[in-house]
Amino acid sequence: MLGLKIEKRAAPLPWVELGISGLSIVIALLAGSVLIWTQGFSPLHIYSTLFSGGFGSFSAIAKTLTKTIPLLLIGVGLALAFKAKAWNIGAPGQMIIGAIAGTGVALFLPFDLPAPAHIALMFIAGFAAGAGLAAICAFLNTKIGLDMVVSTLLLNYVVLKLLKYLIYGPWQAPGWGFPYTKELSASLQLPTLAGTRIHYPTLIIGIVAVLLIYVLMRRTKLGYEIRVFGENPKAAEYAGINSFKIIILVMIISGGLAGLAGIGEVAGIHHLLKEGIDGSGLAYVSSYGYTAIIVAWLGRRSALGSALAAFFIAGILVGGYGVQLIEGVPFAMVSAILGLILISLIGGAILARYKFTFRRGR
Amino acid sequence: MRKPRMEETVVEMKGILKRFPGVLANDHIDFDVKAGEIHALLGENGAGKTTLMNILYGLYKQDEGEICIRGKKVTIKSPKDAIDLGIGMVHQLFKQVPRHTVAANIALASSPDFFFPGSKAKEKILRISEEFGLKVDPDAEVWQLSAAERQKVELLKVLCRGAEILILDEPTSTLTPQGKKGLFSQLKEMKKKGYAIIFITHKLDEVLEISDRCTVLRKGKKVKTTPTSKATKRFLARWMVGREVLFKVKKKTVKKGKIVLEVKKLRVLGDRGETAVKKVSFSIREGEILGIAGIGGSGQGELIEALTGLRKIEEGRLILSGKDMTKASPREFVDAGVAYVPEKRVEVGLVPTMSVKENLILKDYRVPPFSKRVFLNLSAINRSAKEKISRYNVITPSPDTPAGILSGGNIQRLILARETSGEPKLLIVAYPTYGLDVGSVESVRELLLKQRERKSAILLISEDLDEIMTMSDRIAVMYEGKIMGIVNAGEVTREEIGLMMTGTPWREIPNARA
Amino acid sequence: MNLATKVFSNILRKKTLALIIGLAAVVLFVSYLELSGVKTGSFLNRAMVFATPLLFGTLGEIYAERSGILNLGIEGMMSTGAAAGILGAFALRSAWAGAAVGMISGALLAFLFAIAVVHLRGMQVPAGLGLFMFGLGLSGVIGVTHAGEKLPYIFTKTPIPVLSDIPVLGEFLFQHVPLVYLALILVPIMWFVLFKTRLGLNIRTVGENPAAADSAGVNVFRTRYLCIILGGALAGLGGAFFSVAWMHYWLEGMTAGWGWVVIALTIFALWNPLGGLLGSLLFGGVHAFQFELQGLGFPIHILGMLPYLVTLITLITLLLFRRRLGAPSALLTSYTRE
């Protein structure tokens, strides 16, 4: 008989960590292929269409990069929050509230500003709104012990209703009665790289955010505090680290980045406020705010890892959209596969802590 | 289950071998127990006693060797199998649910009834507690009980299940001398009734006092099994440690300096909102060790947390070097030069997943040379880590190794390196040698005494009375949150401390020299 | 008087106070309804229907959390339950079969989650989020063939004789489809099992101190699997209630975050099935009430926030009054013998 022997690993090896990410993707794709097959499609064909649609050509890469922007911004913020075990599941709401606040500044500023300053103000408003919403949850958590998962999630639905109220109500553009606001004036729309929809100012903000968070985590006192707090809150308290400060800060950063992603989508792509600016136009669950949770975990909660994961997942989203158009496979399939990736990542984490060896015996 | 005859061998373990990563915890151990005997299993921490018994109780599975119960070869896969075979284990850390009642805790282990297990178990509990003289209120919730009462609950649990083979893992570690006496008389009673009792300990006096036979383990190997009547303390000690034990600390006289810490009528709440520390007052001077004795849960834990800012002070004042720190935060205590070696080293004192060098700066990452404005100074951190590792003899593969994989002694030296290298004004140490091997115990005690010579004020909390009595200059004894008396270490006997630990104030003890 | 009775009488006093406040609120509310021309009975009837899927989900999650496992994937299991339920009902031509299929689908998803967090000791929060996304995605894939299609096989309303004739109360509780009665009956049963039987004692001990349970011979893994799968089955049933028993059709995202409300209600219920009933009714009541207010000209989307906001505010209030809610001590920890 073959016996399984499980031993504790002395220290997690970096290549094992990387291997788990790869393995999780493989497992999820395999399980997904069963699902695709039961729906009467050929998994191999679907996957090749999906990956060539996401990464196979210059225009595919351009589309993928466009979708990378919000995933990057939100994902790297969540990586930071999750590192401190602050479970911010409210990125969809923080993204929308950022879009609302930014659009509000764009459309209803009572005085005139030169365009660059006006755009800057839009982004500042977006950041502040997202950060503020997240900070409320952080405050309730640290002061009265309200579970952050619950508060951030319930607020997602509240904010979604607020968006609907605005675009069906007071902010609706006059005319045909579509649930849109009127368009941003041309000077406030972000420039894009020639021939693509890559609104590069937001991309640059995203890359800067990744680099800043990388430095923050590795080289600063605050990063050290965040890591200590996330790994062992009791030791953090013992060391005199202020948990209130840590939670509030990581929530402000992650919420603010989600808010930036929101106004970025409005100013860079849609040029008006409507439902689905958070990426949920394709399937109910495909809001960038949820998808970015997977980005953060696939990137092993590190800044650079999240950046890579954001690009990869954006490719799957783009490819999945193509597959729905060409082959008629529902886009929800992509959500299912992404969910499976996350479950496999969490289940597979044990490989980093334990060594499994098979041996004959008994 | 058939009642075994007296003297019949009920447990026989042959050639037991168990490997853990990097250690051979049990190396071909033979062990047997007869009905109606108390068999002591003696050895240092890490000798493999608990591992061997966890195998017998089904918590671990041996890699090699076999077990026979009442002459029949058995495979024990889980505690359930062990319980079915009539084996019961009283663990060192009680496995109880504080929020449930005594009856519910016992019913979990023994109730044959699907409906109303708690209330139906009560009758049985009362009958068995009568039979063995183990009085506990079955309706009390466990968190309200004292350590001695919780020990009784643990014994009742095992007896209610109908166990005839009892394993007791260091049962006296949380008891007062008086509580220990009670336990021993109950064990003798059980022995007379034909129970087989395995008594795990590292205390020689207990072996000689209670056991019929004893088996000595050292580093995973069996050294000897002998009838206790033929053993002497000296031989047992040599078998256990492998050399003569010298437990003499060289304590120099140190001239006491100014008062460092002064505590006045402190009142502190426990986790459940009860008053855990009641009007406690004392002071410590430079170069002085104040030992705090008391059975576990007498308020020492809450007191220390209050002295380090981790717990709120409800009433009273705390003055550190003349400065009022009653309302200070943990950070202000750290900055004021209060170092703290916590009881739960890995859970509180360490970030196990982070590296040794990162753990070494846990308290001073925010001050130069380890940081400059918002940034960490990595080269200074590396340099200081190397220096501390060699100075404090922390054995680690590298400064980048996760601290959690070091051995207990090395973890304690790492924490002491961090806490004492900054020349603290006040050093608070809780249970500093608990669970360490002999070599580490000596090095830790020497370190503390060196710190005393450097004129630190030291507050020492320990359950080891010998440690308290040899290390301290003065001893305070706590009972139910109150201080029963503060005495000079040379002017008090073990028995007097035992009396104070169970609630007799110093001034009421006859012949007290106060 | 010993400590235990003192504590008990203290609780009793607090509970009486809460009861008086609660009763006063109910009286005020009912008189408001009657004055504004709404029939209280039919209003409560609707509230009970809205409360039912939440009640199923909350009862299941209470068991999972009592065994020490936080399963955040309720929303995913509910969605899949709704889609699988409609699929099953169409395929097997029966509403009952649909409910059963929904239940099984929820249980299967929960099993997947259980492997990840019990055997593989994965972190419960992210694993639950993964389950949430997987469940929602899966529902979109399998449900798409029948999206929006009216289900011809439905439960019939079966008023309970005699009891249904009681004014107000009869309409509130005893004029429903059978699944509502099932949810109501489960409340006392699940309360009794949890607090008065050996199985319940095992579950609670596993959730408080798994090492103690293991040492006493309780199989910790099996108990946790049981509770997680039971929780999944009930969440799936709650989802199937949406599509099969209530709306009679399926739409993507129809559970609209109610699975997350379940997580909140489990806290509100203080991990007690009786509290679960109270919380579900509160949410169902607020949900029903917003439809009444729509008639008065309030904007619908603002009213749509109400159920979520009320849940949040209720939790905040609860936490302001009680610092310690008494969550199971071992919640969020995985167990191993090392």
mmCIF file with all atom_site columns, C-alpha atoms in Angstrom, chain C residues 38-90:
data_model
loop_
_atom_site.group_PDB
_atom_site.id
_atom_site.type_symbol
_atom_site.label_atom_id
_atom_site.label_alt_id
_atom_site.label_comp_id
_atom_site.label_asym_id
_atom_site.label_entity_id
_atom_site.label_seq_id
_atom_site.pdbx_PDB_ins_code
_atom_site.Cartn_x
_atom_site.Cartn_y
_atom_site.Cartn_z
_atom_site.occupancy
_atom_site.B_iso_or_equiv
_atom_site.pdbx_formal_charge
_atom_site.auth_seq_id
_atom_site.auth_comp_id
_atom_site.auth_asym_id
_atom_site.auth_atom_id
_atom_site.pdbx_PDB_model_num
ATOM 1  C CA . VAL C 1 38 ? -52.526 48.573 4.716   1.00 0.00 ? 38 VAL C CA 1
ATOM 2  C CA . LYS C 1 39 ? -53.933 45.259 5.906   1.00 0.00 ? 39 LYS C CA 1
ATOM 3  C CA . THR C 1 40 ? -51.565 44.134 8.681   1.00 0.00 ? 40 THR C CA 1
ATOM 4  C CA . GLY C 1 41 ? -52.266 40.462 8.031   1.00 0.00 ? 41 GLY C CA 1
ATOM 5  C CA . SER C 1 42 ? -51.385 40.529 4.346   1.00 0.00 ? 42 SER C CA 1
ATOM 6  C CA . PHE C 1 43 ? -48.359 42.706 5.076   1.00 0.00 ? 43 PHE C CA 1
ATOM 7  C CA . LEU C 1 44 ? -47.046 40.177 7.584   1.00 0.00 ? 44 LEU C CA 1
ATOM 8  C CA . ASN C 1 45 ? -47.821 37.386 5.168   1.00 0.00 ? 45 ASN C CA 1
ATOM 9  C CA . ARG C 1 46 ? -45.547 38.989 2.582   1.00 0.00 ? 46 ARG C CA 1
ATOM 10 C CA . ALA C 1 47 ? -42.866 39.653 5.204   1.00 0.00 ? 47 ALA C CA 1
ATOM 11 C CA . MET C 1 48 ? -42.892 35.971 6.141   1.00 0.00 ? 48 MET C CA 1
ATOM 12 C CA . VAL C 1 49 ? -42.414 34.947 2.502   1.00 0.00 ? 49 VAL C CA 1
ATOM 13 C CA . PHE C 1 50 ? -39.470 37.349 2.156   1.00 0.00 ? 50 PHE C CA 1
ATOM 14 C CA . ALA C 1 51 ? -38.030 36.058 5.413   1.00 0.00 ? 51 ALA C CA 1
ATOM 15 C CA . THR C 1 52 ? -38.114 32.393 4.409   1.00 0.00 ? 52 THR C CA 1
ATOM 16 C CA . PRO C 1 53 ? -35.025 32.172 2.141   1.00 0.00 ? 53 PRO C CA 1
ATOM 17 C CA . LEU C 1 54 ? -33.056 34.172 4.699   1.00 0.00 ? 54 LEU C CA 1
ATOM 18 C CA . LEU C 1 55 ? -34.240 31.905 7.465   1.00 0.00 ? 55 LEU C CA 1
ATOM 19 C CA . PHE C 1 56 ? -33.056 28.790 5.618   1.00 0.00 ? 56 PHE C CA 1
ATOM 20 C CA . GLY C 1 57 ? -29.674 30.372 4.961   1.00 0.00 ? 57 GLY C CA 1
ATOM 21 C CA . THR C 1 58 ? -29.261 31.749 8.479   1.00 0.00 ? 58 THR C CA 1
ATOM 22 C CA . LEU C 1 59 ? -30.162 28.456 10.172  1.00 0.00 ? 59 LEU C CA 1
ATOM 23 C CA . GLY C 1 60 ? -27.534 26.692 8.091   1.00 0.00 ? 60 GLY C CA 1
ATOM 24 C CA . GLU C 1 61 ? -24.865 29.312 8.652   1.00 0.00 ? 61 GLU C CA 1
ATOM 25 C CA . ILE C 1 62 ? -25.529 29.222 12.405  1.00 0.00 ? 62 ILE C CA 1
ATOM 26 C CA . TYR C 1 63 ? -24.649 25.521 12.424  1.00 0.00 ? 63 TYR C CA 1
ATOM 27 C CA . ALA C 1 64 ? -21.532 26.054 10.313  1.00 0.00 ? 64 ALA C CA 1
ATOM 28 C CA . GLU C 1 65 ? -20.299 28.882 12.530  1.00 0.00 ? 65 GLU C CA 1
ATOM 29 C CA . ARG C 1 66 ? -21.157 26.994 15.709  1.00 0.00 ? 66 ARG C CA 1
ATOM 30 C CA . SER C 1 67 ? -18.729 24.323 14.514  1.00 0.00 ? 67 SER C CA 1
ATOM 31 C CA . GLY C 1 68 ? -16.070 27.009 14.043  1.00 0.00 ? 68 GLY C CA 1
ATOM 32 C CA . ILE C 1 69 ? -16.349 27.570 10.290  1.00 0.00 ? 69 ILE C CA 1
ATOM 33 C CA . LEU C 1 70 ? -17.299 30.902 8.722   1.00 0.00 ? 70 LEU C CA 1
ATOM 34 C CA . ASN C 1 71 ? -18.639 30.188 5.247   1.00 0.00 ? 71 ASN C CA 1
ATOM 35 C CA . LEU C 1 72 ? -18.875 33.473 3.355   1.00 0.00 ? 72 LEU C CA 1
ATOM 36 C CA . GLY C 1 73 ? -20.040 31.654 0.228   1.00 0.00 ? 73 GLY C CA 1
ATOM 37 C CA . ILE C 1 74 ? -23.762 31.702 1.144   1.00 0.00 ? 74 ILE C CA 1
ATOM 38 C CA . GLU C 1 75 ? -24.570 34.110 -1.692  1.00 0.00 ? 75 GLU C CA 1
ATOM 39 C CA . GLY C 1 76 ? -22.861 31.766 -4.162  1.00 0.00 ? 76 GLY C CA 1
ATOM 40 C CA . MET C 1 77 ? -24.635 28.678 -2.852  1.00 0.00 ? 77 MET C CA 1
ATOM 41 C CA . MET C 1 78 ? -27.976 30.503 -2.859  1.00 0.00 ? 78 MET C CA 1
ATOM 42 C CA . SER C 1 79 ? -27.509 31.621 -6.463  1.00 0.00 ? 79 SER C CA 1
ATOM 43 C CA . THR C 1 80 ? -26.601 28.138 -7.578  1.00 0.00 ? 80 THR C CA 1
ATOM 44 C CA . GLY C 1 81 ? -29.511 26.773 -5.559  1.00 0.00 ? 81 GLY C CA 1
ATOM 45 C CA . ALA C 1 82 ? -31.866 29.138 -7.366  1.00 0.00 ? 82 ALA C CA 1
ATOM 46 C CA . ALA C 1 83 ? -30.582 28.143 -10.818 1.00 0.00 ? 83 ALA C CA 1
ATOM 47 C CA . ALA C 1 84 ? -30.281 24.428 -10.075 1.00 0.00 ? 84 ALA C CA 1
ATOM 48 C CA . GLY C 1 85 ? -33.726 24.522 -8.482  1.00 0.00 ? 85 GLY C CA 1
ATOM 49 C CA . ILE C 1 86 ? -35.406 25.890 -11.579 1.00 0.00 ? 86 ILE C CA 1
ATOM 50 C CA . LEU C 1 87 ? -33.453 23.445 -13.752 1.00 0.00 ? 87 LEU C CA 1
ATOM 51 C CA . GLY C 1 88 ? -34.497 20.529 -11.561 1.00 0.00 ? 88 GLY C CA 1
ATOM 52 C CA . ALA C 1 89 ? -38.113 21.632 -11.501 1.00 0.00 ? 89 ALA C CA 1
ATOM 53 C CA . PHE C 1 90 ? -38.251 21.854 -15.303 1.00 0.00 ? 90 PHE C CA 1
#
